[in-house]
XYZ file of C-alpha atoms in Angstrom:
681
model
C 72.640 19.020 -3.421
C 70.661 20.882 -6.652
C 67.055 20.175 -4.486
C 69.288 23.687 -2.167
C 71.250 24.400 -4.582
C 68.652 27.901 -6.791
C 67.949 28.574 -3.110
C 71.124 29.371 -1.694
C 71.878 31.324 -4.830
C 69.058 33.800 -4.326
C 68.471 33.717 -0.369
C 73.226 34.096 0.806
C 74.884 34.158 -2.772
C 71.665 36.980 -3.440
C 71.324 36.441 -7.246
C 68.104 36.926 -9.057
C 65.546 34.096 -10.118
C 67.215 34.851 -13.538
C 70.830 34.365 -12.806
C 70.501 31.757 -10.229
C 68.341 29.975 -13.135
C 71.326 29.984 -15.754
C 74.175 29.300 -13.146
C 71.298 26.403 -12.295
C 71.154 25.239 -15.845
C 75.082 25.863 -16.372
C 76.085 23.524 -14.125
C 73.494 20.902 -14.637
C 75.071 20.910 -18.845
C 78.282 21.029 -16.888
C 77.383 17.680 -15.512
C 76.418 16.103 -18.770
C 79.207 17.882 -20.704
C 81.845 15.670 -19.114
C 80.548 11.916 -18.807
C 82.701 12.285 -22.804
C 85.861 12.711 -21.325
C 85.437 10.579 -18.307
C 84.547 7.691 -20.784
C 87.361 9.034 -22.977
C 89.841 8.571 -19.923
C 88.489 5.595 -18.553
C 89.084 3.605 -21.571
C 92.164 4.856 -22.860
C 94.168 6.091 -20.138
C 93.308 4.653 -16.156
C 90.566 2.314 -16.306
C 87.161 2.236 -14.821
C 88.612 1.802 -11.659
C 91.608 4.429 -11.218
C 88.585 7.002 -12.778
C 86.039 6.585 -10.006
C 88.695 7.200 -7.421
C 90.423 9.631 -8.561
C 87.219 12.039 -9.877
C 85.222 10.859 -6.987
C 88.820 12.973 -5.080
C 87.306 15.784 -6.945
C 84.166 15.483 -6.887
C 84.772 15.235 -2.945
C 86.381 18.762 -2.709
C 84.159 20.041 -4.722
C 81.284 19.302 -2.543
C 83.996 20.872 0.624
C 84.355 23.427 -1.465
C 80.864 24.888 -1.187
C 80.120 24.129 2.187
C 82.990 26.040 2.814
C 81.636 28.524 0.098
C 78.532 29.063 2.132
C 80.296 30.013 6.020
C 80.891 33.626 7.465
C 81.457 34.866 10.092
C 79.274 37.671 12.340
C 81.885 40.557 11.417
C 81.449 39.370 8.121
C 77.759 39.286 7.861
C 74.507 41.917 7.611
C 71.675 42.034 9.702
C 69.377 39.735 7.446
C 72.045 36.379 7.325
C 73.331 37.729 4.079
C 77.656 37.537 3.871
C 78.587 41.308 2.650
C 81.849 40.446 0.971
C 80.812 38.358 -1.990
C 83.453 38.056 -3.980
C 84.933 35.263 -2.016
C 81.533 33.492 -1.700
C 81.367 33.605 -5.773
C 84.737 32.612 -6.410
C 84.671 29.563 -3.729
C 80.479 28.381 -4.895
C 81.348 28.462 -8.435
C 84.841 26.830 -8.125
C 83.425 24.437 -6.628
C 80.414 23.496 -8.767
C 83.005 23.451 -11.328
C 85.218 20.532 -9.646
C 81.730 18.426 -8.705
C 81.060 19.184 -12.244
C 83.714 17.792 -13.436
C 83.971 14.547 -10.678
C 80.465 13.765 -10.828
C 80.198 13.682 -15.270
C 83.417 11.530 -14.936
C 82.699 9.239 -13.155
C 79.091 8.727 -14.524
C 79.325 6.511 -18.032
C 82.062 4.388 -15.540
C 80.027 3.581 -11.860
C 77.517 0.807 -13.333
C 79.294 -0.041 -16.856
C 81.685 -0.820 -13.911
C 79.501 -2.800 -11.632
C 78.687 -5.167 -15.089
C 81.985 -5.780 -15.490
C 81.989 -8.039 -12.513
C 79.537 -10.672 -13.676
C 80.643 -12.877 -16.163
C 78.993 -13.749 -20.062
C 76.445 -16.753 -18.133
C 75.660 -14.382 -14.971
C 72.904 -12.194 -17.384
C 70.187 -12.720 -14.549
C 72.755 -11.712 -11.630
C 73.654 -8.826 -14.441
C 70.370 -7.872 -14.771
C 69.547 -8.080 -10.589
C 72.448 -5.531 -9.879
C 71.287 -3.166 -11.989
C 67.148 -3.258 -10.835
C 69.223 -2.842 -7.280
C 71.660 0.095 -8.950
C 68.618 2.219 -10.222
C 66.769 1.935 -7.628
C 69.302 2.876 -5.240
C 69.518 6.155 -7.610
C 66.122 6.747 -6.366
C 66.584 5.537 -3.030
C 69.567 8.087 -2.720
C 67.245 10.914 -4.637
C 64.220 10.348 -2.033
C 65.924 10.484 1.353
C 68.794 12.992 -0.266
C 65.547 16.141 -1.929
C 64.135 15.355 1.705
C 66.515 15.439 4.323
C 68.890 18.121 2.028
C 65.758 21.102 2.918
C 65.573 20.431 6.622
C 69.444 20.516 7.604
C 69.240 24.550 4.922
C 66.404 25.088 7.462
C 68.442 24.418 10.612
C 69.755 26.998 12.821
C 73.505 27.932 12.334
C 74.056 29.642 15.615
C 74.420 32.999 13.772
C 71.897 34.071 13.109
C 67.701 33.256 13.741
C 67.612 34.178 10.437
C 70.514 32.260 8.404
C 69.588 29.052 7.060
C 72.340 26.661 7.485
C 73.977 26.182 3.665
C 77.265 24.987 5.336
C 74.741 22.237 6.861
C 73.153 20.888 3.953
C 76.287 21.348 1.717
C 79.256 19.184 4.281
C 75.991 16.517 5.438
C 76.881 15.266 1.102
C 80.339 15.798 1.666
C 81.270 14.057 4.547
C 79.229 11.298 2.628
C 80.932 11.052 -0.416
C 84.007 10.616 1.301
C 83.389 7.337 3.191
C 81.404 6.615 0.137
C 84.992 6.602 -1.527
C 86.161 4.956 1.472
C 83.728 1.763 1.138
C 84.315 1.887 -2.414
C 88.218 1.583 -1.960
C 87.838 -1.439 1.247
C 86.855 -3.281 -1.554
C 89.344 -3.285 -4.075
C 90.863 -6.763 -3.681
C 87.532 -7.969 -4.540
C 86.415 -6.398 -8.590
C 87.170 -7.514 -11.036
C 89.029 -5.051 -13.390
C 89.486 -4.544 -17.151
C 92.293 -2.717 -18.653
C 91.591 0.137 -21.027
C 91.163 -0.825 -24.699
C 91.307 2.569 -26.423
C 88.533 4.454 -26.816
C 85.585 3.600 -29.688
C 84.110 7.261 -29.520
C 88.223 7.929 -30.414
C 87.868 6.014 -33.983
C 84.483 6.635 -34.333
C 85.226 10.427 -34.490
C 88.802 9.475 -36.110
C 86.936 7.202 -39.007
C 83.894 10.035 -39.329
C 86.299 12.698 -40.220
C 89.043 10.190 -42.641
C 85.894 10.041 -44.185
C 84.922 13.951 -44.348
C 88.287 15.097 -46.195
C 89.029 11.973 -48.190
C 85.434 12.909 -50.268
C 86.864 17.011 -49.938
C 90.024 15.662 -51.158
C 87.620 13.577 -54.085
C 84.500 15.767 -55.386
C 86.049 15.459 -58.447
C 83.129 13.694 -60.772
C 86.126 11.902 -62.637
C 85.857 9.659 -59.103
C 82.630 7.763 -58.422
C 79.856 8.533 -56.000
C 79.099 6.462 -53.355
C 75.779 5.527 -51.922
C 76.627 6.766 -48.284
C 79.369 9.841 -47.755
C 80.685 7.232 -44.844
C 81.940 5.042 -47.462
C 84.803 7.610 -48.324
C 86.475 5.558 -45.286
C 86.667 2.379 -46.885
C 90.485 3.245 -47.573
C 91.365 2.893 -44.665
C 88.763 1.583 -42.052
C 87.195 -1.820 -41.436
C 83.755 -2.230 -43.531
C 82.066 -3.530 -40.142
C 83.587 0.113 -38.369
C 82.212 1.987 -41.522
C 78.607 0.035 -40.966
C 78.369 0.487 -37.487
C 78.687 4.334 -37.261
C 76.105 4.413 -40.019
C 73.758 2.991 -37.215
C 74.848 5.169 -34.207
C 74.410 8.022 -36.549
C 70.799 6.716 -37.542
C 70.627 6.566 -33.950
C 71.811 10.427 -32.956
C 69.889 11.558 -36.475
C 66.681 10.472 -33.635
C 68.293 12.423 -30.664
C 68.505 16.182 -31.984
C 64.652 16.872 -31.185
C 65.222 15.557 -27.811
C 67.011 17.803 -26.239
C 64.156 20.075 -25.912
C 62.048 18.170 -23.563
C 65.114 18.530 -21.400
C 64.902 21.397 -21.323
C 61.681 21.383 -19.525
C 62.156 18.259 -17.795
C 65.607 20.194 -14.974
C 63.089 22.871 -15.425
C 61.823 21.188 -11.699
C 64.838 22.218 -9.810
C 64.340 26.017 -10.612
C 62.041 27.239 -12.110
C 59.752 25.469 -10.128
C 61.182 25.664 -6.488
C 60.879 29.028 -7.245
C 57.464 28.869 -8.250
C 56.933 26.420 -4.452
C 58.229 29.276 -2.426
C 55.478 31.693 -3.606
C 53.300 28.847 -2.180
C 51.781 27.372 1.214
C 53.328 24.345 2.094
C 51.180 23.905 5.191
C 50.200 19.812 5.857
C 48.377 19.844 9.407
C 51.244 20.009 11.742
C 53.803 19.509 8.741
C 55.226 21.955 6.998
C 56.786 21.253 3.320
C 59.108 23.323 2.712
C 59.319 24.474 -1.570
C 62.933 22.743 -2.278
C 61.763 19.257 -1.041
C 58.761 19.552 -3.371
C 61.433 17.459 -5.538
C 60.786 14.678 -3.429
C 57.590 13.933 -6.011
C 59.860 12.944 -8.301
C 61.434 10.001 -6.963
C 58.935 8.605 -5.309
C 56.512 8.651 -8.404
C 59.290 7.037 -10.018
C 60.215 4.573 -7.859
C 55.471 3.937 -8.110
C 54.699 4.267 -11.282
C 57.560 2.622 -13.529
C 56.586 -0.729 -12.509
C 53.035 0.209 -13.026
C 53.785 0.967 -16.534
C 56.388 -2.654 -17.033
C 53.804 -4.729 -15.522
C 50.572 -3.022 -16.009
C 50.257 -0.667 -18.678
C 52.099 -1.716 -21.516
C 50.835 -5.668 -21.748
C 47.532 -3.922 -21.057
C 47.863 -1.860 -24.279
C 49.444 -5.022 -25.464
C 46.888 -6.827 -25.587
C 44.082 -4.672 -26.948
C 46.719 -4.476 -30.408
C 48.665 -1.570 -30.389
C 52.204 -1.119 -31.255
C 52.774 0.466 -29.171
C 56.895 0.972 -30.647
C 59.570 2.971 -28.119
C 59.640 5.403 -30.139
C 55.213 5.952 -30.226
C 56.605 5.754 -26.226
C 58.691 8.827 -26.144
C 56.423 10.544 -28.226
C 54.042 10.038 -25.696
C 56.679 11.319 -22.500
C 57.261 14.045 -24.282
C 53.178 15.575 -25.071
C 53.463 14.190 -20.847
C 55.924 17.065 -20.191
C 54.202 19.585 -22.446
C 51.077 19.348 -20.306
C 53.249 19.200 -16.902
C 54.480 23.014 -17.830
C 50.308 23.818 -18.877
C 49.262 22.502 -15.520
C 52.934 25.083 -13.845
C 50.704 28.205 -16.262
C 47.834 27.337 -14.037
C 48.990 27.355 -10.757
C 50.695 30.292 -11.589
C 48.146 32.164 -13.329
C 46.859 31.020 -9.564
C 49.296 32.690 -7.738
C 50.249 35.818 -9.966
C 45.887 36.597 -8.662
C 48.008 36.762 -4.677
C 51.416 38.654 -5.559
C 51.088 42.137 -4.774
C 51.754 44.882 -8.072
C 55.156 46.760 -7.465
C 55.888 49.601 -9.019
C 57.410 49.935 -12.264
C 59.804 52.654 -12.840
C 58.933 56.174 -12.532
C 55.970 54.796 -10.679
C 56.491 54.583 -7.181
C 53.721 53.636 -4.315
C 51.932 54.645 -1.097
C 50.409 53.356 1.618
C 49.609 55.970 4.568
C 49.032 55.109 8.259
C 47.177 56.812 11.302
C 49.148 56.810 14.018
C 47.579 59.468 15.501
C 44.135 58.733 18.536
C 41.765 61.429 15.956
C 40.149 60.941 12.447
C 41.820 61.529 9.791
C 40.441 63.346 6.127
C 43.740 62.834 4.254
C 43.829 64.761 0.348
C 46.544 63.817 -2.175
C 47.872 64.957 -5.210
C 44.853 63.214 -7.725
C 43.858 60.815 -5.412
C 39.996 61.307 -4.640
C 39.887 61.893 -0.265
C 39.288 59.644 1.786
C 38.998 59.369 5.946
C 41.529 57.483 7.926
C 40.177 56.420 11.604
C 42.687 56.001 14.231
C 45.625 53.374 14.151
C 44.396 53.016 11.074
C 45.628 52.245 7.327
C 45.556 52.443 3.600
C 43.350 49.478 2.603
C 46.574 48.945 -0.570
C 49.065 50.518 -2.451
C 47.926 53.836 -3.715
C 50.148 54.673 -7.153
C 51.850 57.724 -8.956
C 52.659 58.095 -11.728
C 54.727 61.487 -11.249
C 57.866 61.148 -7.500
C 56.027 64.971 -6.179
C 53.514 65.206 -3.782
C 51.460 67.242 -2.051
C 49.345 65.934 1.083
C 46.678 67.629 2.678
C 45.503 66.796 6.246
C 41.989 68.919 5.742
C 41.433 67.740 9.399
C 43.318 70.125 11.290
C 44.102 71.140 8.247
C 48.104 70.764 7.501
C 49.893 70.081 4.363
C 53.194 68.555 3.220
C 54.683 68.255 0.319
C 57.614 64.982 -0.672
C 59.269 63.468 -3.149
C 58.024 59.489 -3.788
C 60.880 57.064 -4.447
C 60.292 55.976 -8.365
C 60.340 53.022 -8.677
C 59.544 51.578 -4.786
C 57.102 51.458 -1.992
C 56.571 53.823 1.122
C 54.556 54.342 3.805
C 53.468 57.660 4.734
C 53.517 57.643 8.194
C 51.377 60.434 10.291
C 52.275 60.481 14.038
C 50.133 62.441 16.988
C 51.262 65.617 15.895
C 51.009 65.905 11.913
C 52.993 67.804 11.151
C 56.281 66.184 11.804
C 54.543 62.982 9.281
C 56.955 61.131 7.373
C 58.315 58.957 5.214
C 59.336 54.987 5.334
C 60.152 52.748 2.354
C 58.660 49.416 1.752
C 59.691 45.839 0.857
C 59.303 46.228 -3.205
C 59.562 41.785 -3.262
C 58.037 39.117 -1.289
C 60.824 38.082 1.721
C 62.463 34.634 0.510
C 60.754 31.268 1.589
C 59.876 29.820 4.734
C 60.381 34.024 7.014
C 58.378 37.090 7.221
C 59.741 40.651 7.101
C 58.275 42.479 10.580
C 59.077 45.591 12.203
C 57.567 47.899 14.456
C 55.870 51.742 14.119
C 56.635 53.540 17.644
C 54.355 56.134 18.671
C 55.200 57.150 21.467
C 57.049 59.772 22.826
C 59.684 57.793 24.659
C 62.251 55.323 23.315
C 61.062 51.267 23.127
C 63.086 48.109 22.894
C 61.407 45.703 21.175
C 63.330 41.903 21.370
C 64.577 40.727 17.997
C 64.014 43.636 16.689
C 65.612 46.896 17.252
C 65.292 50.245 19.719
C 62.548 52.659 19.027
C 63.418 56.183 19.247
C 60.691 58.670 19.826
C 58.609 58.106 16.790
C 60.932 55.534 15.075
C 60.411 53.263 11.753
C 62.569 49.503 12.239
C 64.032 48.830 9.844
C 62.946 44.544 8.386
C 63.467 42.060 10.292
C 62.996 38.728 9.284
C 60.724 36.479 11.118
C 60.233 32.303 10.676
C 56.310 31.270 10.230
C 54.667 29.992 13.296
C 53.963 31.906 16.696
C 55.854 34.332 17.289
C 56.122 36.543 20.293
C 58.252 39.449 21.330
C 58.606 41.831 24.628
C 58.555 45.254 24.202
C 59.745 47.661 26.788
C 60.038 51.315 28.437
C 63.238 50.326 30.514
C 60.870 49.667 33.346
C 57.591 48.561 32.124
C 57.076 45.289 30.053
C 54.400 44.014 27.216
C 54.440 40.785 25.565
C 52.768 40.716 21.658
C 51.949 37.800 20.028
C 51.051 36.973 16.647
C 51.141 33.700 14.273
C 52.959 34.230 10.963
C 52.265 31.975 6.709
C 55.389 32.665 5.288
C 56.339 34.928 2.624
C 53.823 37.920 4.564
C 55.368 41.629 5.706
C 54.147 43.523 7.806
C 54.242 46.479 10.088
C 52.655 46.851 13.694
C 51.614 49.981 15.245
C 52.828 50.821 18.566
C 50.063 53.580 19.751
C 50.826 56.255 22.214
C 48.244 54.970 23.765
C 49.756 51.182 24.901
C 48.058 49.482 27.112
C 51.179 47.819 29.810
C 49.743 44.760 30.347
C 51.248 41.435 30.342
C 49.507 40.983 27.165
C 48.856 43.859 25.175
C 48.246 42.365 22.131
C 45.195 43.806 22.049
C 46.861 47.873 22.270
C 49.003 46.853 19.172
C 47.481 47.305 15.201
C 48.683 45.001 12.211
C 48.975 46.077 8.651
C 49.976 43.818 6.155
C 51.997 45.395 3.642
C 52.244 42.464 1.900
C 49.354 39.375 2.299
C 51.194 35.704 2.705
C 50.724 33.076 0.863
C 48.213 31.807 0.337
C 47.534 28.939 -2.678
C 48.467 25.977 -1.341
C 51.481 23.952 -2.424
C 49.553 20.757 -2.827
C 48.363 21.845 -6.418
C 51.183 21.397 -7.883
C 51.164 17.195 -7.422
C 49.733 17.169 -11.224
C 52.304 18.823 -12.949
C 55.054 17.133 -11.146
C 53.013 14.265 -11.937
C 53.376 14.327 -15.981
C 56.702 15.444 -15.866
C 57.684 11.767 -14.287
C 54.825 10.287 -16.035
C 56.494 11.366 -18.911
C 60.082 10.821 -18.072
C 59.495 7.217 -16.941
C 57.807 6.805 -20.476
C 60.510 8.788 -22.313
C 64.296 8.025 -20.571
C 63.420 5.116 -19.309
C 62.672 4.009 -23.104
C 64.628 5.700 -24.765
C 68.147 4.818 -23.142
C 66.568 0.964 -23.648
C 65.812 2.407 -27.230
C 69.755 3.718 -27.744
C 70.776 0.158 -26.511
C 69.193 -1.290 -28.976
C 69.661 -0.467 -31.645
C 73.604 0.271 -30.855
C 76.192 -2.388 -32.256
C 78.593 -3.665 -29.209
C 80.653 -1.855 -28.984
C 79.592 1.375 -29.873
C 76.532 0.999 -26.820
C 79.239 3.708 -24.904
C 78.936 6.615 -27.655
C 75.118 6.165 -28.009
C 74.927 5.939 -23.868
C 77.525 9.482 -24.296
C 74.820 11.551 -27.166
C 72.114 10.648 -24.733
C 73.318 12.295 -21.850
C 74.499 15.144 -24.657
C 71.255 15.627 -24.968
C 70.536 16.623 -21.364
C 73.058 19.229 -22.078
C 71.465 20.941 -24.536
C 67.944 21.538 -23.447
C 69.718 22.688 -19.785
C 71.868 25.044 -21.899
C 68.632 26.612 -24.446
C 67.213 27.275 -20.106
C 70.760 28.828 -19.894
C 69.378 31.180 -23.490
C 65.963 31.509 -22.276
C 66.909 32.924 -19.125
C 69.680 35.429 -19.416
C 67.319 36.724 -23.406
C 65.415 38.743 -20.792
C 62.103 37.399 -22.747
C 60.189 40.101 -20.443
C 57.200 37.334 -20.506
C 55.035 37.193 -17.184
C 56.461 33.527 -15.968
C 53.022 31.613 -17.107
C 53.334 32.443 -20.034
C 57.497 30.895 -20.206
C 55.665 28.179 -18.652
C 53.008 28.021 -22.162
C 55.753 28.841 -24.384
C 57.841 26.069 -23.591
C 54.640 23.494 -23.951
C 54.062 24.771 -27.108
C 57.902 24.380 -28.248
C 58.231 21.007 -26.433
C 54.682 19.710 -28.777
C 55.897 21.518 -32.048
C 59.372 19.987 -31.251
C 56.645 16.714 -30.750
C 55.049 16.153 -34.001
C 58.562 16.845 -35.338
C 60.001 13.962 -33.788
C 56.941 11.660 -34.054
C 56.923 12.556 -38.276
C 61.456 11.347 -37.557
C 60.018 8.025 -36.442
C 57.499 7.510 -38.561
C 60.455 6.373 -40.812
C 62.940 5.115 -38.862
C 63.461 1.851 -39.552
C 64.058 -1.037 -36.261
C 67.706 -2.455 -37.489
C 68.904 -5.860 -34.748
C 73.054 -4.643 -35.281
C 73.403 -8.346 -33.990
C 72.423 -9.569 -37.427
C 74.310 -6.912 -39.001
C 77.621 -7.459 -38.017
C 76.693 -11.178 -38.374
C 75.966 -10.768 -41.663
C 79.713 -8.465 -42.610
C 81.259 -11.491 -40.715
C 79.936 -14.105 -42.729
C 81.055 -11.431 -46.098
C 83.855 -10.396 -44.215
C 84.763 -14.350 -44.020
C 83.169 -14.860 -48.082
C 85.503 -12.316 -48.746
C 88.527 -13.675 -47.390
C 87.695 -17.846 -48.332
C 87.496 -16.062 -52.586
C 89.970 -13.971 -52.084
C 92.469 -17.430 -50.779
C 91.248 -19.513 -53.412
C 91.909 -16.635 -55.946
C 95.507 -16.391 -55.036
C 95.252 -20.759 -54.473
C 94.543 -20.318 -58.027
C 96.877 -17.650 -59.107
C 100.144 -20.132 -57.100
C 98.943 -23.195 -58.768
C 98.393 -20.991 -62.329
C 101.699 -19.534 -61.523
C 103.423 -23.210 -60.835
C 102.036 -25.037 -63.259
C 103.244 -21.543 -65.663
C 106.395 -22.469 -64.041
C 106.752 -26.165 -65.247
C 105.317 -25.779 -68.095
C 108.412 -23.642 -68.793
C 111.346 -25.768 -67.579
C 109.570 -28.611 -69.789
C 110.071 -26.561 -72.876
C 113.505 -25.979 -71.676
C 114.215 -29.127 -70.937
C 112.592 -30.405 -74.772
C 115.130 -27.181 -75.698
C 117.877 -29.608 -74.130
C 117.485 -32.364 -76.229
C 116.958 -30.790 -79.828
């Protein structure tokens, strides 16, 4: 569902790139904040099985609401397929996203742990196989969905030819979620269901808060200082628990720089998808959609994970280099930074092909000669130029002032116009030059997969252009969106008919001039003149492959290693705490993107990519320094030592109590003897 989300925001809800990026990353951040809530509910109240069921229902309802949010009927729709009244659609979309975030976040810490609960302690090999298959299924699902969901999005819903079928793209995942929930519940009698045992995260939080309060309460110099601030919790909490919390906090300290990796990583679903919409995805007969480019990530994961585990890491070890987990994570962060350098290079190439739109108070103007004679045109502050019959200026002219005077030296005649500031316009000079007029043009490239077309009627009678408009004499149609590939338009004056065919790329804008001398034949391609207002995408989408390679290689080295490191350095009863901390770094990383997207830094896109890369390199250096001073521990040994010390302390305590009892017994006996002797005396 995330694969098509930002395009849904931009194309359907009509949000700009920054707002779409902000909401996307706010949603992802929420998805990684709610696992803490899910873990608490499962461990303290419902148990993993019931938590998965109840929150999966919430999850499925959220998906259904998302599908409903993308539905609109023909009476509530603009010509371009976007709904007129956005309030209901936005409200439904936000509600659906919040429910999905609660559902996916809530079950995230429960599903894998519930799977692990199905195996007994001696079934370590089977448990390892399960987790391998589980990880494979996640990436296989990601691979299939990233490829199929954009195809569903691209279908024609039958309402408008240019309308993307987001209800289908959201509805199919909703249906599959319901099916998966039914299958899961059907196996209820086969599962091992462990009862909730209390939440260790709450115990950790209580212990930390007690230590802070106790230290503040005893801040006077009368009380002796303690080696660690957590030692102030010894009055109430077990020393082993305090030692375990110290281990966890030591790892969590290393987590502080990590969110910036996720800041870069999760932009492949937002900024990189928007970048792909400005590129050409044609691979021979196959056309790759912008949101399908994300398929590179699961493909590369499934490829790189076994290569790293079976080839790269053993080779590094044979070379005698101690490639510790923290060193691997540092390399992963650097690779992610390299990915954004690649993205910046690609963006520079894209920018070279992008039109330069006017910024307020500037205006831009293109001139079209629709007449049958050559004209010499002289416009205020511009060098005079000559336009042949059915010819347009090659590019737009930029004006700093809105008022211009257009002189036609050939006729001669002139006319004064007021240009729309911050906009593009075309000056149409018809067969009767005194009737020249302005028409508004697009000031943004059309969305992915489509092109904008319009027709100019140079004839003195009305024309009907199929799928476009009914044109009055000397009239210009509104821009109509058409898909890429070959398209045929039928032109008719009510008596005669001809067909005009052309082939489109993607994201281009075209004006077709119908001259007064139109040849009414079966094929009138030779009569109609094409004016390219906005060039189609020419930079190939394959140029994104290097950045996907680097970001995925970084993920494999950073994320997989980070989970392994967290697991190995966590006490036996606090692995869930570190898992929650790890997921929290993902949430914080997405919040950083949210802040940057809403800050309006006014940076060019390539500069923003370079900025993120530079920040990650700086954080990478800080993390490497922190890693250098980190001492790896064996939590099992430390826990065993504490247990031994506790046993020794218990034995010593028992011995002291026994000795005290013996001494007391001896004293009592001696006292009784003294009393007997006194009685005898």
